[in-house]
Amino acid sequence: MTSPALRQATAVGAVDGPLAGYHREWYVVRPEGELTRLGRVKIGEPRQGALWFDRRYFASEDELLLELARLGVPRVPPVHRVHSTGTVFHGFIEGRTLASLSPCGRPVAPVHLRQIMERFASLCRLRPGDVRARRLTAGESDGESDGESNGESDSAGFPRVLLDFTRERAYRARLPRFGPLFARLGIPPDALGPGSRLAAEAARMGARPVCLLHGDLHRANFIVDHADALWTIDWELASFGDPLYDLATHLYLMDYPASQQARVVEEWQRTVAPLLPGADARLAEDLPRYLDYKRAQSVFTDVVRQAVAVADAVGSPAFAGQLGQAAKLVHDVLVRAAEPLELSDVPSPGAVELAYADFCTGSQLRASSELHAGSQLRAAPTDRRSGPDSR
């Protein structure tokens, strides 16, 4: 059955093709008629069965992008609406992802790094009262609440909100389907609980002024256009909160070489501190704590995503390759998270592969409607470090 997004795209013009995305199904379109002047655009809708591992804060990415345009934030995708039909589409940023120009682990060119710092500057200038886009209510956002309790007014509480969400939504909510796999991989059931190392570290974190966060600043979410200007796409995980968390997420997902990462932290501090005094408070103590949280969070994300990918390949020629890829990837994230999750022993890649083979060919997995729905995700890359080009 043709999706509503594809029907809308076909009605607007010639469809060039779909884009891979985690949470939305996107189609690139060359508009016809009076819309030709806009160039290529993309039309999307929420992907059915998508698995969410991060907090959603704003009710609509479209609304947020319109607000950013109103506030003069540069190099974000424009949003257009056909009033006669109600169709909403985003401008397609012509260019290449930063991931294709500077793959993970490679240095980022100075001209692009400077523009990444400009993005951080534009974010830290926006405070909660500046942005009118609707926030999700508790009922709309999987148990998250708005206002003071979600970090908008209190950045000192922000780490606790993140940890609570990961524990309840990325771990406990997945236990009915993935509990045996988590246990087989040696993940302690109380690794995110009140008595955990992560909870103790979150309680020690200091307060900083709150600003707008993108929440997903990685190489595939930066588009370099033909003039070498850097655009930022995929604002679905934007929120208000602790600016240091945005830096930590960026560092973790970008995977800079160690020598450049130190310079990035220095440049961030030099850029943001004068614009948002106090944003760099206790940076040396709290940045490592946020990075530990990101390492732990990635375990719960990747264990499930890779189970979806392997399950989707069962019975196909791609199964063996997908299984091997999943084993290496999950072993790597377990090694990185061993200390923050207090793992007593990390299984070898071979043991991880065997765990996935047993789990993904068992009746429990085949009976899981969540996994079959999630198969639309296909093979998702680790922590979105080399994520899809969803411009």
mmCIF file with all atom_site columns, N, CA and C in Angstrom, residues 259-296:
data_model
loop_
_atom_site.group_PDB
_atom_site.id
_atom_site.type_symbol
_atom_site.label_atom_id
_atom_site.label_alt_id
_atom_site.label_comp_id
_atom_site.label_asym_id
_atom_site.label_entity_id
_atom_site.label_seq_id
_atom_site.pdbx_PDB_ins_code
_atom_site.Cartn_x
_atom_site.Cartn_y
_atom_site.Cartn_z
_atom_site.occupancy
_atom_site.B_iso_or_equiv
_atom_site.pdbx_formal_charge
_atom_site.auth_seq_id
_atom_site.auth_comp_id
_atom_site.auth_asym_id
_atom_site.auth_atom_id
_atom_site.pdbx_PDB_model_num
ATOM 1   N N  . SER A 1 259 ? 43.473 14.021 19.350 1.00 0.00 ? 259 SER A N  1
ATOM 2   C CA . SER A 1 259 ? 44.125 15.334 19.318 1.00 0.00 ? 259 SER A CA 1
ATOM 3   C C  . SER A 1 259 ? 43.146 16.429 18.913 1.00 0.00 ? 259 SER A C  1
ATOM 4   N N  . GLN A 1 260 ? 42.253 16.144 17.972 1.00 0.00 ? 260 GLN A N  1
ATOM 5   C CA . GLN A 1 260 ? 41.294 17.163 17.558 1.00 0.00 ? 260 GLN A CA 1
ATOM 6   C C  . GLN A 1 260 ? 40.187 17.330 18.593 1.00 0.00 ? 260 GLN A C  1
ATOM 7   N N  . GLN A 1 261 ? 39.799 16.255 19.270 1.00 0.00 ? 261 GLN A N  1
ATOM 8   C CA . GLN A 1 261 ? 38.735 16.371 20.266 1.00 0.00 ? 261 GLN A CA 1
ATOM 9   C C  . GLN A 1 261 ? 39.108 17.375 21.348 1.00 0.00 ? 261 GLN A C  1
ATOM 10  N N  . ALA A 1 262 ? 40.364 17.356 21.783 1.00 0.00 ? 262 ALA A N  1
ATOM 11  C CA . ALA A 1 262 ? 40.792 18.316 22.800 1.00 0.00 ? 262 ALA A CA 1
ATOM 12  C C  . ALA A 1 262 ? 40.641 19.739 22.284 1.00 0.00 ? 262 ALA A C  1
ATOM 13  N N  . ARG A 1 263 ? 40.959 19.963 21.015 1.00 0.00 ? 263 ARG A N  1
ATOM 14  C CA . ARG A 1 263 ? 40.810 21.304 20.437 1.00 0.00 ? 263 ARG A CA 1
ATOM 15  C C  . ARG A 1 263 ? 39.343 21.686 20.306 1.00 0.00 ? 263 ARG A C  1
ATOM 16  N N  . VAL A 1 264 ? 38.496 20.718 20.002 1.00 0.00 ? 264 VAL A N  1
ATOM 17  C CA . VAL A 1 264 ? 37.064 20.996 19.882 1.00 0.00 ? 264 VAL A CA 1
ATOM 18  C C  . VAL A 1 264 ? 36.500 21.469 21.220 1.00 0.00 ? 264 VAL A C  1
ATOM 19  N N  . VAL A 1 265 ? 36.899 20.803 22.294 1.00 0.00 ? 265 VAL A N  1
ATOM 20  C CA . VAL A 1 265 ? 36.427 21.216 23.622 1.00 0.00 ? 265 VAL A CA 1
ATOM 21  C C  . VAL A 1 265 ? 36.902 22.635 23.924 1.00 0.00 ? 265 VAL A C  1
ATOM 22  N N  . GLU A 1 266 ? 38.146 22.940 23.613 1.00 0.00 ? 266 GLU A N  1
ATOM 23  C CA . GLU A 1 266 ? 38.663 24.286 23.849 1.00 0.00 ? 266 GLU A CA 1
ATOM 24  C C  . GLU A 1 266 ? 37.908 25.323 23.027 1.00 0.00 ? 266 GLU A C  1
ATOM 25  N N  . GLU A 1 267 ? 37.661 25.003 21.757 1.00 0.00 ? 267 GLU A N  1
ATOM 26  C CA . GLU A 1 267 ? 36.947 25.942 20.897 1.00 0.00 ? 267 GLU A CA 1
ATOM 27  C C  . GLU A 1 267 ? 35.508 26.124 21.365 1.00 0.00 ? 267 GLU A C  1
ATOM 28  N N  . TRP A 1 268 ? 34.880 25.047 21.797 1.00 0.00 ? 268 TRP A N  1
ATOM 29  C CA . TRP A 1 268 ? 33.505 25.154 22.321 1.00 0.00 ? 268 TRP A CA 1
ATOM 30  C C  . TRP A 1 268 ? 33.476 26.087 23.519 1.00 0.00 ? 268 TRP A C  1
ATOM 31  N N  . GLN A 1 269 ? 34.405 25.904 24.432 1.00 0.00 ? 269 GLN A N  1
ATOM 32  C CA . GLN A 1 269 ? 34.451 26.745 25.630 1.00 0.00 ? 269 GLN A CA 1
ATOM 33  C C  . GLN A 1 269 ? 34.698 28.202 25.247 1.00 0.00 ? 269 GLN A C  1
ATOM 34  N N  . ARG A 1 270 ? 35.603 28.421 24.313 1.00 0.00 ? 270 ARG A N  1
ATOM 35  C CA . ARG A 1 270 ? 35.917 29.777 23.879 1.00 0.00 ? 270 ARG A CA 1
ATOM 36  C C  . ARG A 1 270 ? 34.728 30.427 23.171 1.00 0.00 ? 270 ARG A C  1
ATOM 37  N N  . THR A 1 271 ? 33.932 29.602 22.484 1.00 0.00 ? 271 THR A N  1
ATOM 38  C CA . THR A 1 271 ? 32.780 30.128 21.738 1.00 0.00 ? 271 THR A CA 1
ATOM 39  C C  . THR A 1 271 ? 31.582 30.375 22.623 1.00 0.00 ? 271 THR A C  1
ATOM 40  N N  . VAL A 1 272 ? 31.252 29.415 23.467 1.00 0.00 ? 272 VAL A N  1
ATOM 41  C CA . VAL A 1 272 ? 29.986 29.439 24.192 1.00 0.00 ? 272 VAL A CA 1
ATOM 42  C C  . VAL A 1 272 ? 30.045 30.250 25.487 1.00 0.00 ? 272 VAL A C  1
ATOM 43  N N  . ALA A 1 273 ? 31.148 30.169 26.218 1.00 0.00 ? 273 ALA A N  1
ATOM 44  C CA . ALA A 1 273 ? 31.214 30.810 27.537 1.00 0.00 ? 273 ALA A CA 1
ATOM 45  C C  . ALA A 1 273 ? 30.913 32.309 27.503 1.00 0.00 ? 273 ALA A C  1
ATOM 46  N N  . PRO A 1 274 ? 31.437 33.088 26.544 1.00 0.00 ? 274 PRO A N  1
ATOM 47  C CA . PRO A 1 274 ? 31.106 34.517 26.541 1.00 0.00 ? 274 PRO A CA 1
ATOM 48  C C  . PRO A 1 274 ? 29.627 34.795 26.207 1.00 0.00 ? 274 PRO A C  1
ATOM 49  N N  . LEU A 1 275 ? 29.013 33.911 25.437 1.00 0.00 ? 275 LEU A N  1
ATOM 50  C CA . LEU A 1 275 ? 27.623 34.119 25.024 1.00 0.00 ? 275 LEU A CA 1
ATOM 51  C C  . LEU A 1 275 ? 26.627 33.639 26.065 1.00 0.00 ? 275 LEU A C  1
ATOM 52  N N  . LEU A 1 276 ? 27.000 32.619 26.824 1.00 0.00 ? 276 LEU A N  1
ATOM 53  C CA . LEU A 1 276 ? 26.131 32.054 27.851 1.00 0.00 ? 276 LEU A CA 1
ATOM 54  C C  . LEU A 1 276 ? 26.978 31.830 29.103 1.00 0.00 ? 276 LEU A C  1
ATOM 55  N N  . PRO A 1 277 ? 27.196 32.878 29.869 1.00 0.00 ? 277 PRO A N  1
ATOM 56  C CA . PRO A 1 277 ? 28.067 32.753 31.043 1.00 0.00 ? 277 PRO A CA 1
ATOM 57  C C  . PRO A 1 277 ? 27.611 31.627 31.969 1.00 0.00 ? 277 PRO A C  1
ATOM 58  N N  . GLY A 1 278 ? 28.573 30.797 32.347 1.00 0.00 ? 278 GLY A N  1
ATOM 59  C CA . GLY A 1 278 ? 28.273 29.661 33.206 1.00 0.00 ? 278 GLY A CA 1
ATOM 60  C C  . GLY A 1 278 ? 28.054 28.369 32.454 1.00 0.00 ? 278 GLY A C  1
ATOM 61  N N  . ALA A 1 279 ? 27.984 28.431 31.118 1.00 0.00 ? 279 ALA A N  1
ATOM 62  C CA . ALA A 1 279 ? 27.748 27.213 30.336 1.00 0.00 ? 279 ALA A CA 1
ATOM 63  C C  . ALA A 1 279 ? 28.889 26.220 30.480 1.00 0.00 ? 279 ALA A C  1
ATOM 64  N N  . ASP A 1 280 ? 30.080 26.716 30.764 1.00 0.00 ? 280 ASP A N  1
ATOM 65  C CA . ASP A 1 280 ? 31.245 25.833 30.894 1.00 0.00 ? 280 ASP A CA 1
ATOM 66  C C  . ASP A 1 280 ? 31.591 25.529 32.346 1.00 0.00 ? 280 ASP A C  1
ATOM 67  N N  . ALA A 1 281 ? 30.678 25.833 33.261 1.00 0.00 ? 281 ALA A N  1
ATOM 68  C CA . ALA A 1 281 ? 30.948 25.571 34.674 1.00 0.00 ? 281 ALA A CA 1
ATOM 69  C C  . ALA A 1 281 ? 31.205 24.081 34.902 1.00 0.00 ? 281 ALA A C  1
ATOM 70  N N  . ARG A 1 282 ? 32.243 23.783 35.634 1.00 0.00 ? 282 ARG A N  1
ATOM 71  C CA . ARG A 1 282 ? 32.619 22.407 35.998 1.00 0.00 ? 282 ARG A CA 1
ATOM 72  C C  . ARG A 1 282 ? 32.761 21.513 34.758 1.00 0.00 ? 282 ARG A C  1
ATOM 73  N N  . LEU A 1 283 ? 33.239 22.090 33.695 1.00 0.00 ? 283 LEU A N  1
ATOM 74  C CA . LEU A 1 283 ? 33.400 21.332 32.451 1.00 0.00 ? 283 LEU A CA 1
ATOM 75  C C  . LEU A 1 283 ? 34.299 20.119 32.658 1.00 0.00 ? 283 LEU A C  1
ATOM 76  N N  . ALA A 1 284 ? 35.418 20.312 33.330 1.00 0.00 ? 284 ALA A N  1
ATOM 77  C CA . ALA A 1 284 ? 36.384 19.211 33.489 1.00 0.00 ? 284 ALA A CA 1
ATOM 78  C C  . ALA A 1 284 ? 35.797 18.049 34.276 1.00 0.00 ? 284 ALA A C  1
ATOM 79  N N  . GLU A 1 285 ? 34.909 18.328 35.237 1.00 0.00 ? 285 GLU A N  1
ATOM 80  C CA . GLU A 1 285 ? 34.308 17.259 36.035 1.00 0.00 ? 285 GLU A CA 1
ATOM 81  C C  . GLU A 1 285 ? 33.105 16.628 35.346 1.00 0.00 ? 285 GLU A C  1
ATOM 82  N N  . ASP A 1 286 ? 32.253 17.459 34.725 1.00 0.00 ? 286 ASP A N  1
ATOM 83  C CA . ASP A 1 286 ? 30.957 16.963 34.258 1.00 0.00 ? 286 ASP A CA 1
ATOM 84  C C  . ASP A 1 286 ? 30.946 16.464 32.823 1.00 0.00 ? 286 ASP A C  1
ATOM 85  N N  . LEU A 1 287 ? 31.844 16.940 31.987 1.00 0.00 ? 287 LEU A N  1
ATOM 86  C CA . LEU A 1 287 ? 31.889 16.418 30.615 1.00 0.00 ? 287 LEU A CA 1
ATOM 87  C C  . LEU A 1 287 ? 32.184 14.915 30.605 1.00 0.00 ? 287 LEU A C  1
ATOM 88  N N  . PRO A 1 288 ? 33.163 14.419 31.367 1.00 0.00 ? 288 PRO A N  1
ATOM 89  C CA . PRO A 1 288 ? 33.377 12.963 31.396 1.00 0.00 ? 288 PRO A CA 1
ATOM 90  C C  . PRO A 1 288 ? 32.154 12.197 31.909 1.00 0.00 ? 288 PRO A C  1
ATOM 91  N N  . ARG A 1 289 ? 31.392 12.785 32.806 1.00 0.00 ? 289 ARG A N  1
ATOM 92  C CA . ARG A 1 289 ? 30.184 12.116 33.306 1.00 0.00 ? 289 ARG A CA 1
ATOM 93  C C  . ARG A 1 289 ? 29.136 11.976 32.212 1.00 0.00 ? 289 ARG A C  1
ATOM 94  N N  . TYR A 1 290 ? 28.960 13.027 31.435 1.00 0.00 ? 290 TYR A N  1
ATOM 95  C CA . TYR A 1 290 ? 28.017 12.936 30.315 1.00 0.00 ? 290 TYR A CA 1
ATOM 96  C C  . TYR A 1 290 ? 28.507 11.932 29.275 1.00 0.00 ? 290 TYR A C  1
ATOM 97  N N  . LEU A 1 291 ? 29.798 11.904 29.023 1.00 0.00 ? 291 LEU A N  1
ATOM 98  C CA . LEU A 1 291 ? 30.329 10.936 28.053 1.00 0.00 ? 291 LEU A CA 1
ATOM 99  C C  . LEU A 1 291 ? 30.117 9.505  28.543 1.00 0.00 ? 291 LEU A C  1
ATOM 100 N N  . ASP A 1 292 ? 30.246 9.277  29.840 1.00 0.00 ? 292 ASP A N  1
ATOM 101 C CA . ASP A 1 292 ? 29.954 7.944  30.383 1.00 0.00 ? 292 ASP A CA 1
ATOM 102 C C  . ASP A 1 292 ? 28.483 7.587  30.166 1.00 0.00 ? 292 ASP A C  1
ATOM 103 N N  . TYR A 1 293 ? 27.608 8.559  30.376 1.00 0.00 ? 293 TYR A N  1
ATOM 104 C CA . TYR A 1 293 ? 26.188 8.293  30.129 1.00 0.00 ? 293 TYR A CA 1
ATOM 105 C C  . TYR A 1 293 ? 25.950 7.925  28.666 1.00 0.00 ? 293 TYR A C  1
ATOM 106 N N  . LYS A 1 294 ? 26.589 8.639  27.741 1.00 0.00 ? 294 LYS A N  1
ATOM 107 C CA . LYS A 1 294 ? 26.402 8.338  26.313 1.00 0.00 ? 294 LYS A CA 1
ATOM 108 C C  . LYS A 1 294 ? 26.907 6.938  25.986 1.00 0.00 ? 294 LYS A C  1
ATOM 109 N N  . ARG A 1 295 ? 28.013 6.529  26.590 1.00 0.00 ? 295 ARG A N  1
ATOM 110 C CA . ARG A 1 295 ? 28.528 5.167  26.356 1.00 0.00 ? 295 ARG A CA 1
ATOM 111 C C  . ARG A 1 295 ? 27.533 4.122  26.857 1.00 0.00 ? 295 ARG A C  1
ATOM 112 N N  . ALA A 1 296 ? 26.946 4.387  28.012 1.00 0.00 ? 296 ALA A N  1
ATOM 113 C CA . ALA A 1 296 ? 25.961 3.445  28.549 1.00 0.00 ? 296 ALA A CA 1
ATOM 114 C C  . ALA A 1 296 ? 24.687 3.439  27.717 1.00 0.00 ? 296 ALA A C  1
#
